[in-house]
Coordinates of C-alpha atoms in Angstrom, one line a residue:
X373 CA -229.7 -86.3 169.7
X374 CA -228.2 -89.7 170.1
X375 CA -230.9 -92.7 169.5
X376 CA -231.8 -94.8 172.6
X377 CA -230.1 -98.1 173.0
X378 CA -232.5 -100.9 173.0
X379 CA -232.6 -103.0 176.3
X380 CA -233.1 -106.3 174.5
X381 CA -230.7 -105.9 172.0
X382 CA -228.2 -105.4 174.7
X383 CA -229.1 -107.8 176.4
X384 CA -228.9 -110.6 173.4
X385 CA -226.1 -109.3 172.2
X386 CA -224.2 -109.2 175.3
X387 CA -225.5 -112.8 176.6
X388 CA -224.3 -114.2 173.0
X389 CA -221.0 -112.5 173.1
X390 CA -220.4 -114.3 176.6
X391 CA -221.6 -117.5 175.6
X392 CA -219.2 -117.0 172.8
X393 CA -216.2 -116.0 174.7
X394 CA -217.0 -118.3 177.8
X395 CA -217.3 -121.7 174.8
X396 CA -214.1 -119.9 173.5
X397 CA -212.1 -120.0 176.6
X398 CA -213.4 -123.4 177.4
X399 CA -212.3 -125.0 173.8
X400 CA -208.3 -123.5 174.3
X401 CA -208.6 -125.0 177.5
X402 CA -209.9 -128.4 176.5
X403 CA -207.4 -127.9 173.2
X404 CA -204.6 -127.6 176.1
X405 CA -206.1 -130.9 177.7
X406 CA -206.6 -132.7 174.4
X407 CA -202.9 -132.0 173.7
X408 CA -201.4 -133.2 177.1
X409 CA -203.8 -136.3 177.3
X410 CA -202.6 -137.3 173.5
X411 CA -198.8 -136.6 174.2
X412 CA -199.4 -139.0 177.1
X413 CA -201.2 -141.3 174.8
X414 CA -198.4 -141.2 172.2
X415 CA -195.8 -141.4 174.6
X416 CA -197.4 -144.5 176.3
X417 CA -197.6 -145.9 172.4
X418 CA -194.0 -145.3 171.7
X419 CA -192.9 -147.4 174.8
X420 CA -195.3 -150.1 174.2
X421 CA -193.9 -150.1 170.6
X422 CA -190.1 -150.0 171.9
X423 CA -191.0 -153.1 174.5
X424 CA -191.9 -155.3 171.2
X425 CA -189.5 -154.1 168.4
X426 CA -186.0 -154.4 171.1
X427 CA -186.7 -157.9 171.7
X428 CA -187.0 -158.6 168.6
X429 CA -184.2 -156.5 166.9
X430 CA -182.2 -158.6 169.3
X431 CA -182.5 -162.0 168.2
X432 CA -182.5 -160.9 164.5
X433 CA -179.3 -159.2 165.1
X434 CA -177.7 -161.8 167.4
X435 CA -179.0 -164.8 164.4
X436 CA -177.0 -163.2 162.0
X437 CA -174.4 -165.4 160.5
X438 CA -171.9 -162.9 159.4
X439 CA -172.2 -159.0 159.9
X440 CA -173.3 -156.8 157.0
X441 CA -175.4 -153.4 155.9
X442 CA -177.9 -152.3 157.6
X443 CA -181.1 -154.2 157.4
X444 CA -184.5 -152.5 156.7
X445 CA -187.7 -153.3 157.8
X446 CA -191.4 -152.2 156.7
X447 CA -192.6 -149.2 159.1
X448 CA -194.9 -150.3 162.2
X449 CA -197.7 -148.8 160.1
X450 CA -198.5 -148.3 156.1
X451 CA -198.6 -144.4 156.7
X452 CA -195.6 -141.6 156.2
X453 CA -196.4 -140.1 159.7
X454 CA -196.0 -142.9 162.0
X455 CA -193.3 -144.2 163.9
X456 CA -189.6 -144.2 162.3
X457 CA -187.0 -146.3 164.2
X458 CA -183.6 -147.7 164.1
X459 CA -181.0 -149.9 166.2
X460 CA -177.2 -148.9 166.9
X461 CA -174.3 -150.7 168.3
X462 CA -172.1 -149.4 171.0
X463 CA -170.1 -147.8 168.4
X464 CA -173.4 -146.3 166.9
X465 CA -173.0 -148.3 163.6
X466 CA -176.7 -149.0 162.5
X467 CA -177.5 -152.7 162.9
X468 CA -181.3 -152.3 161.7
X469 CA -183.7 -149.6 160.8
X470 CA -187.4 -149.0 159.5
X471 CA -187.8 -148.2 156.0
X472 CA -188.5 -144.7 156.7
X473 CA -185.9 -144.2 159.1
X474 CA -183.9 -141.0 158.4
X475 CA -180.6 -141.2 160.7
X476 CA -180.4 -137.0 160.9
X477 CA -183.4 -137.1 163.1
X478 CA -182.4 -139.3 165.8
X479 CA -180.0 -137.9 168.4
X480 CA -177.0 -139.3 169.8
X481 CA -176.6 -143.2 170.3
X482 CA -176.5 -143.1 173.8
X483 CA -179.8 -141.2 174.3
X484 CA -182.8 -142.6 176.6
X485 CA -186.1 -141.6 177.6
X486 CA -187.6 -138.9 175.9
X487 CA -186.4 -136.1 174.4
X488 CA -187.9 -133.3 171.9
X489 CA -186.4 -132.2 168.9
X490 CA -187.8 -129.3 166.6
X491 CA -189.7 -131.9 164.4
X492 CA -189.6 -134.8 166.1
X493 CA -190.4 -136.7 169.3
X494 CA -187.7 -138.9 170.3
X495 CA -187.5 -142.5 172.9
X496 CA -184.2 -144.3 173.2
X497 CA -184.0 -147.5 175.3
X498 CA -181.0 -149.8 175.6
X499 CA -180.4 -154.0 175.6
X500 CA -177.8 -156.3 176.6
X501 CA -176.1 -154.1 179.0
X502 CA -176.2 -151.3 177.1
X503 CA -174.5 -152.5 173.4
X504 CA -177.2 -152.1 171.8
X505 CA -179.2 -149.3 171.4
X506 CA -183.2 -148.5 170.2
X507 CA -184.3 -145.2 169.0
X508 CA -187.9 -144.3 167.9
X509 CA -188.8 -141.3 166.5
X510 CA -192.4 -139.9 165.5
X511 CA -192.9 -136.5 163.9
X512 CA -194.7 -133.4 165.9
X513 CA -196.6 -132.6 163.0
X514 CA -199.0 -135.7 163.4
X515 CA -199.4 -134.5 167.2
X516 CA -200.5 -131.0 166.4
X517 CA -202.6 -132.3 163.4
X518 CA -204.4 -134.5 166.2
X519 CA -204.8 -131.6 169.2
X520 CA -206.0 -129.1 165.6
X521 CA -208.4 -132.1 164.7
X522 CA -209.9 -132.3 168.8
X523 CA -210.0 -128.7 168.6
X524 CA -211.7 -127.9 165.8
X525 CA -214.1 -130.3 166.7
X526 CA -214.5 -128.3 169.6
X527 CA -215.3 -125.1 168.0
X528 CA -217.7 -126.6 165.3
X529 CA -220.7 -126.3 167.6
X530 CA -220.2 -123.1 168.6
X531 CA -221.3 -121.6 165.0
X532 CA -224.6 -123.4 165.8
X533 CA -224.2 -122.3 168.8
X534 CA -223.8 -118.2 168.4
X535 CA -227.5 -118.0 166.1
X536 CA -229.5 -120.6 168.4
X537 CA -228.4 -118.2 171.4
X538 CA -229.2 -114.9 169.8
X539 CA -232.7 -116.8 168.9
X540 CA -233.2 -118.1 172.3
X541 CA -232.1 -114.9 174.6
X542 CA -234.2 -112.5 172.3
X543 CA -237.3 -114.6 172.7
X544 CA -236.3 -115.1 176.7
X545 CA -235.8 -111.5 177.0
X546 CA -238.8 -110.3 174.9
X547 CA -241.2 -112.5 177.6
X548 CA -239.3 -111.5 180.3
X549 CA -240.2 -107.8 179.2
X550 CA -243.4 -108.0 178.8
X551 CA -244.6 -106.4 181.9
X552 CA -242.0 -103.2 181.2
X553 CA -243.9 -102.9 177.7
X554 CA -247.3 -102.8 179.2
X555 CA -246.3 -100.2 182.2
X556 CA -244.8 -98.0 178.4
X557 CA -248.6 -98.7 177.2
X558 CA -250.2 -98.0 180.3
X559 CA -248.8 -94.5 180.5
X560 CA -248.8 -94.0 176.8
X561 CA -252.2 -94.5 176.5
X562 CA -253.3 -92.0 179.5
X563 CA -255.6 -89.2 178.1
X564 CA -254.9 -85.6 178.2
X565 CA -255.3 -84.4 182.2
X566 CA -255.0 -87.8 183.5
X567 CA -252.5 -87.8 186.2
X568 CA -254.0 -90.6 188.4
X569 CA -251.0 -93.2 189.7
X570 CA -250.2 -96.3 187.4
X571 CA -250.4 -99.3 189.4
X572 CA -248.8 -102.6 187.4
X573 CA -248.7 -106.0 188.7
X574 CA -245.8 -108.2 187.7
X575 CA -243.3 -105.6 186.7
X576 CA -239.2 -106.8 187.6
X577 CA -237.7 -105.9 190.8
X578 CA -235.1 -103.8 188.9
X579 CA -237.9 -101.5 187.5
X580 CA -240.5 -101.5 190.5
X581 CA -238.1 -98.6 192.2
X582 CA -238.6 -96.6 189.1
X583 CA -242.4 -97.3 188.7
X584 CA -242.7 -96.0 192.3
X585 CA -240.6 -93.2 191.7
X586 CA -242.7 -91.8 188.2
X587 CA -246.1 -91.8 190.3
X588 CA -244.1 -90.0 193.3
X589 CA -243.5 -87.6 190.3
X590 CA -247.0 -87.8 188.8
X591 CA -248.4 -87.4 192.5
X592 CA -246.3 -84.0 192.9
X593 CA -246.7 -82.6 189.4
X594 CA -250.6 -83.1 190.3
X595 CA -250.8 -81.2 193.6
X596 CA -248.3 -78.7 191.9
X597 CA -251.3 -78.1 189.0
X598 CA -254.1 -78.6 191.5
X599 CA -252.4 -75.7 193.3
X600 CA -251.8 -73.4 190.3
X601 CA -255.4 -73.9 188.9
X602 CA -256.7 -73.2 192.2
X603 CA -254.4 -69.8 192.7
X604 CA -255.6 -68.8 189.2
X605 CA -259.1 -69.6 190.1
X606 CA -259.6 -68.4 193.2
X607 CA -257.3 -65.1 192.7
X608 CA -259.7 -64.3 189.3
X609 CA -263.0 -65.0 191.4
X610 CA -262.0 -63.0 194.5
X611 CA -260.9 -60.2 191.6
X612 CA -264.3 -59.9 189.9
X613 CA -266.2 -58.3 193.1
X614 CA -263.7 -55.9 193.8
X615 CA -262.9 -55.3 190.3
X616 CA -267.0 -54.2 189.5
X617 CA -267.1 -52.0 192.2
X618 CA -263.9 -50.5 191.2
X619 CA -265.7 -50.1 187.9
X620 CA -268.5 -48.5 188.8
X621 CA -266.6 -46.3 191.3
X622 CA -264.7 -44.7 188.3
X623 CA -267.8 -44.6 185.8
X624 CA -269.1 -42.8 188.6
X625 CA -266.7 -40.4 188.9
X626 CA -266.5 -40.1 185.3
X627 CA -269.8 -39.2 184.9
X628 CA -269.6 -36.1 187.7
X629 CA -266.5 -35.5 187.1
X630 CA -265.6 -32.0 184.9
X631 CA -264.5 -32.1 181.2
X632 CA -260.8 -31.5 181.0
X633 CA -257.8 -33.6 182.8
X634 CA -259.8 -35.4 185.6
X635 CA -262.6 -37.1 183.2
X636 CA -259.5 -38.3 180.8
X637 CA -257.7 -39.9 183.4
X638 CA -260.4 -41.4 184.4
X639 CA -261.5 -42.8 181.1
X640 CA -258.1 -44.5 181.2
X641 CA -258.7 -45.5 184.7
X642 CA -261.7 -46.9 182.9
X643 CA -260.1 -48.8 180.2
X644 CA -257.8 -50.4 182.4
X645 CA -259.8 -51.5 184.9
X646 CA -262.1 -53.3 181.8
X647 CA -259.2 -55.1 180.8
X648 CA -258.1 -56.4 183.7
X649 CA -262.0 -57.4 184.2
X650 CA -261.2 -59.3 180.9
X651 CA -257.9 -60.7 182.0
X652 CA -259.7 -62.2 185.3
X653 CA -262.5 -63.9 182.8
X654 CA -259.6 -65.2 181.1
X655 CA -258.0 -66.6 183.4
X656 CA -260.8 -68.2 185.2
X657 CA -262.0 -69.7 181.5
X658 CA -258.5 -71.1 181.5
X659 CA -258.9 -72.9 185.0
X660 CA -261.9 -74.3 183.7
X661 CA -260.3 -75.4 181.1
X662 CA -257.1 -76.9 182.4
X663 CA -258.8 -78.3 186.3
X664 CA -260.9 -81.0 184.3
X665 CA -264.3 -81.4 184.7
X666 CA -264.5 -80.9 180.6
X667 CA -266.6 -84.3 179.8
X668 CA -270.6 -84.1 179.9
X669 CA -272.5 -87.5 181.6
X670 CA -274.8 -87.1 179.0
X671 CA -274.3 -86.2 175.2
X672 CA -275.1 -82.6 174.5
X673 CA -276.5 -81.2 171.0
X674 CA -273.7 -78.9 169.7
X675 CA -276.8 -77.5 167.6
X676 CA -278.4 -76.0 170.7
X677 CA -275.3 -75.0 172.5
X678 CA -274.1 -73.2 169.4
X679 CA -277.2 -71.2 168.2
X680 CA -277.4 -69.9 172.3
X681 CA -273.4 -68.3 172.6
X682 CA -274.0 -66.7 168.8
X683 CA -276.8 -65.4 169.6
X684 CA -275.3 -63.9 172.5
X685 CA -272.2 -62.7 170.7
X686 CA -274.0 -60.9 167.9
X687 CA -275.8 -58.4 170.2
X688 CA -272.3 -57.3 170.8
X689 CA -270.7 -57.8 167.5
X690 CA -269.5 -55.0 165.4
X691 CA -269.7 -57.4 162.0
X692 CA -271.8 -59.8 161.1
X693 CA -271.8 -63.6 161.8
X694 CA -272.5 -66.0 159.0
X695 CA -273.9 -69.0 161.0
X696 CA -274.2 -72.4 158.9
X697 CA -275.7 -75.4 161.0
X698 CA -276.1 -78.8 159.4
X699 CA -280.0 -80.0 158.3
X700 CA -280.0 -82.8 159.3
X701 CA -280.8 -81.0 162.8
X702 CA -278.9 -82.7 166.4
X703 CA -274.9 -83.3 166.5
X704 CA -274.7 -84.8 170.0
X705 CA -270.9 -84.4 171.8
X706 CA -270.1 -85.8 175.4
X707 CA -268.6 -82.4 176.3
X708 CA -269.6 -79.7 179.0
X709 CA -272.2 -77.2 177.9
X710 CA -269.9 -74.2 179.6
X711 CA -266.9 -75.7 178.3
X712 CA -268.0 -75.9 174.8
X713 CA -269.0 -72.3 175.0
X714 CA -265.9 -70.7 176.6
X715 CA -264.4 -72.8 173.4
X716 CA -266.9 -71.0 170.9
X717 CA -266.6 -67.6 172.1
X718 CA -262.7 -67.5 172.5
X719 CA -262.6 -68.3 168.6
X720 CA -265.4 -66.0 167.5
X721 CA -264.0 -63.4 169.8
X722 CA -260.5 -63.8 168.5
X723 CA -262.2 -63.5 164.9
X724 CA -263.7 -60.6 165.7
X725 CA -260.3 -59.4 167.0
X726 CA -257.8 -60.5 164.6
X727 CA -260.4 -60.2 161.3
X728 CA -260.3 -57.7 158.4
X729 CA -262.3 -54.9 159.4
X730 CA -266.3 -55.0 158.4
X731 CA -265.8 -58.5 157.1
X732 CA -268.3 -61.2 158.1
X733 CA -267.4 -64.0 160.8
X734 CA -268.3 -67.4 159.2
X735 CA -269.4 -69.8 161.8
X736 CA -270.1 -73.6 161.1
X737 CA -270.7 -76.9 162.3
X738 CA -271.0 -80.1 160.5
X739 CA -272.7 -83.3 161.0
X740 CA -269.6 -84.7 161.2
X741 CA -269.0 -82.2 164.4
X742 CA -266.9 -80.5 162.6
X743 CA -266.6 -76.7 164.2
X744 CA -265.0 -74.2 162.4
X745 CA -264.6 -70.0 162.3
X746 CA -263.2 -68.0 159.6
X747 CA -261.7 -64.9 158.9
X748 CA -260.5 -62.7 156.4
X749 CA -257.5 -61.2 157.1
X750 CA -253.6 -61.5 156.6
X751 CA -252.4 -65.0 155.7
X752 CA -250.2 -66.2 159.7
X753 CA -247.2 -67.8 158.7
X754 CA -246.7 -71.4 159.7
X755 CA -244.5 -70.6 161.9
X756 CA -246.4 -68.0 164.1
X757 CA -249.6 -70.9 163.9
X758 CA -247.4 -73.0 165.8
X759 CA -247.2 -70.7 168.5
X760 CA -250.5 -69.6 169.0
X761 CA -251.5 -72.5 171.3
X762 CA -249.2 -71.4 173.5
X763 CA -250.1 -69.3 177.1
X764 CA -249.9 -65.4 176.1
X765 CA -248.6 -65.5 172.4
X766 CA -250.3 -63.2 169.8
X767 CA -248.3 -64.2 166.9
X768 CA -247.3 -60.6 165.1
X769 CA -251.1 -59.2 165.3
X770 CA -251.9 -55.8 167.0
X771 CA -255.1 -56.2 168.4
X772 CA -256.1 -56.0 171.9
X773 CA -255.3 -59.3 173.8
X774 CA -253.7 -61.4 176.4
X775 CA -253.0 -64.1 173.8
X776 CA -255.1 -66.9 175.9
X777 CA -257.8 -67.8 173.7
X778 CA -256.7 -70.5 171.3
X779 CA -254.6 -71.3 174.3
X780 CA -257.9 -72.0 176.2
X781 CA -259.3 -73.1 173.0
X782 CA -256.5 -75.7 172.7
X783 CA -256.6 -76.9 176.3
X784 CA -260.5 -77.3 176.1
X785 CA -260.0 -79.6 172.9
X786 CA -257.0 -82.0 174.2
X787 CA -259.3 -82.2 177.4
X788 CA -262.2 -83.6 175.4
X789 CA -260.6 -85.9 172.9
X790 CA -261.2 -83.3 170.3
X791 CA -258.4 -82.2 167.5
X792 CA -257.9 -78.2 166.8
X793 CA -256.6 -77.3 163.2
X794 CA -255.0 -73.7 162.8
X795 CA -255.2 -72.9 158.6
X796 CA -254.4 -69.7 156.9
X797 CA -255.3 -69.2 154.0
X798 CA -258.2 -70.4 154.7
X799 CA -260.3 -73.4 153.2
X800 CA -261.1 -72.5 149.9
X801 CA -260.1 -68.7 149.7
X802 CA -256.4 -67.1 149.1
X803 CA -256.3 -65.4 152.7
X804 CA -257.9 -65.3 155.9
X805 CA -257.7 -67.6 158.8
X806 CA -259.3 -71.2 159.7
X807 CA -259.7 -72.6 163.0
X808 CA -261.6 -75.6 163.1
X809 CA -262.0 -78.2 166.1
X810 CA -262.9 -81.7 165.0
X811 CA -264.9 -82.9 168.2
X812 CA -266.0 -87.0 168.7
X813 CA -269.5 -87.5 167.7
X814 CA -271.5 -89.8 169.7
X815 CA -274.3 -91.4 167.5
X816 CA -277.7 -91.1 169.0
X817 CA -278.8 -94.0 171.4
X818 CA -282.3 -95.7 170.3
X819 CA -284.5 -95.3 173.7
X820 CA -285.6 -98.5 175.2

């Protein structure tokens, strides 16, 4: 099963990815603006620079006493990428040119305005109607290593940027759930049974809708078991009176009836008729057990309680019960009296059921509250004590059952806060079997 994808981490991880891409786009289209604003700017230089070096060139070439070589000057500035110029005649003989002038960059002599060459940016102007000519050149490269430089400049904050966002969103997004993560705790924490609505102040518009929709749920699942438990009640209760007179109908007619075919079949008539008696207790233990109802006002002293049902059971019992109560004398429980004896007489009864034949039942209970039957018998395989809990399993056993007692036993315990623990072998032996229910024991209050 695929994990679940966390809502924050989605969420940080998405908002930083945006910011990133968003500061992204924004820095190629400032880069794009950067560039046109410095071409502009360099442009705008190269014509100021034109204005002051034609003039110029003009006097020096018109001073000249005789003509001669092309004259050199120093560059407008000390480094290799700035400005590269030079001055032609009408001819397009060189009358003057920068000492880094190249001639194979510049373009024809009767170029002007700007023009764009693969390396080089080019401005041509003309004086004295149009003999002599001015060229400029500067080199692209020094363009692009501006717009990189703006650019990069650009993109700098961003790497601060990306780790201050993924710290700010999560710690946004982690306040902003906090009302989701107490509605999780708020049903998390619900106790076994407890299907009352979950009311939550606070919680996001987005989730309010689905808050709503779990107690619609909750509210229907609750009428759905209030339903079942009351079918399975009422159907077992309105069973018992009919069910006893049926009974002693047919032990009735046992009794007069002839030896031979008549008195056998109704012997089995007999023997069904006592186990569907004992289905119907069943069932109504289990409505007690699953309707609620479980918790005592008042704690009760599992010592009492448990001395009562075996003294009960053993009047009935065809082995003996090994009863071992703490000395220390009261274990108080906040459980229900009939409750904690439909608990004890499902696991004695199912010892009595599933144990080795004329083998003792050991019962005990602990100071710690601490109940526990064993058995001898067959070691259960771990994976048929899994099972057992469950409504009608009885594991691979042949004994006479509906397999609902540890099911009742198990619904009795989650009801009451209590812990049930299957073992086999038992504690301290090489077979058997070991349940044991670990119940909350409330200390004794001093009176006032």
């Amino acid at each position: 099963m695929k994990a679940a994808t966390s809502l924050q981490k989605q969420l940080v991880y998405g908002l930083t990815l945006g910011i990133a891409l968003f500061w992204l786009a924004a820095t190629v289209v400032s880069g794009l603006v950067v560039q046109h604003r410095l071409d502009q700017a360099f442009d705008n230089a190269m014509q100021e620079a034109a204005q002051r070096i034609l003039p110029l060139a003009v006097l020096d070439i018109l001073n000249r006493e005789e003509p001669g070589p092309p004259q050199r000057v120093a560059p407008l500035n000390t480094q290799p990428t700035g400005f590269a110029y030079l001055v032609r005649d009408s001819q397009g003989n060189i009358l003057l040119q920068s000492f880094s002038a190249d001639p194979a960059i510049f373009g024809p002599r009767s170029m002007l305005g700007f023009t764009t060459t693969m390396t080089h940016r080019l401005y041509g102007a003309s004086a004295l109607r149009g003999t002599l000519f001015l060229q400029i050149a500067e080199p692209l490269a020094y363009r692009r290593k501006a717009a990189l430089d703006a650019t990069i400049a650009l993109l700098l904050p961003l790497l601060f940027l990306i780790p201050v966002s993924m710290l700010g969103i999560w710690l946004f997004v982690h306040f902003s759930l906090r009302s989701v993560r107490s509605y999780r705790h708020a049903i998390e924490v619900r106790g076994p049974g407890n299907l009352s609505p979950i009311h939550m102040q606070k919680l996001p518009a987005e989730i309010r809708p689905i808050a709503d929709a779990v107690n619609r749920l909750i509210d229907r699942l609750r009428r759905a078991l209030e339903t079942e438990r009351r079918f399975t009640a009422n159907s077992a209760h309105e069973l018992r009176t009919p069910l006893a007179a049926t009974l002693a109908q047919v032990q009735r007619l046992r009794h007069d009836a002839p030896d031979g075919p008549l008195q056998d079949r109704a012997i089995q008539i007999e023997a069904s008729l006592r186990e569907l008696s004992r289905l119907t207790e069943k069932l109504m233990q289990l409505a007690k057990a699953e309707g609620g109802g479980l918790l005592s006002e008042v704690p009760q002293d599992l010592v009492v309680l448990l001395s009562h049902v075996v003294q009960d059971l053993e009047r009935a019992a065809s082995v003996p019960i090994e009863l071992s109560l703490p000395p220390t004398g009261s274990v108080l429980c906040l459980i229900d009296p009939d409750a904690f004896a439909i608990l004890v007489r499902n696991l004695i009864e199912n010892a009595f059921k599933h144990g080795a034949p004329g083998c003792a039942i050991e019962v005990s209970l602990s100071e710690s509250a601490c109940f526990s039957v064993v058995n001898a018998g067959i070691i259960v395989p771990a994976a048929d004590r899994a099972q057992l809990t469950h409504h009608f399993v009885r594991g691979g056993s042949r004994a006479e059952g509906f397999g609902l007692g540890l099911a009742i036993v198990s619904t009795i315990a989650r009801g009451v806060g209590a812990e049930l623990t299957l073992a086999s072998p038992a504690t301290g032996r090489a077979d058997g079997f070991e349940a044991s229910v670990q119940f909350l024991l409330t200390p004794l209050q001093p009176r006032g």
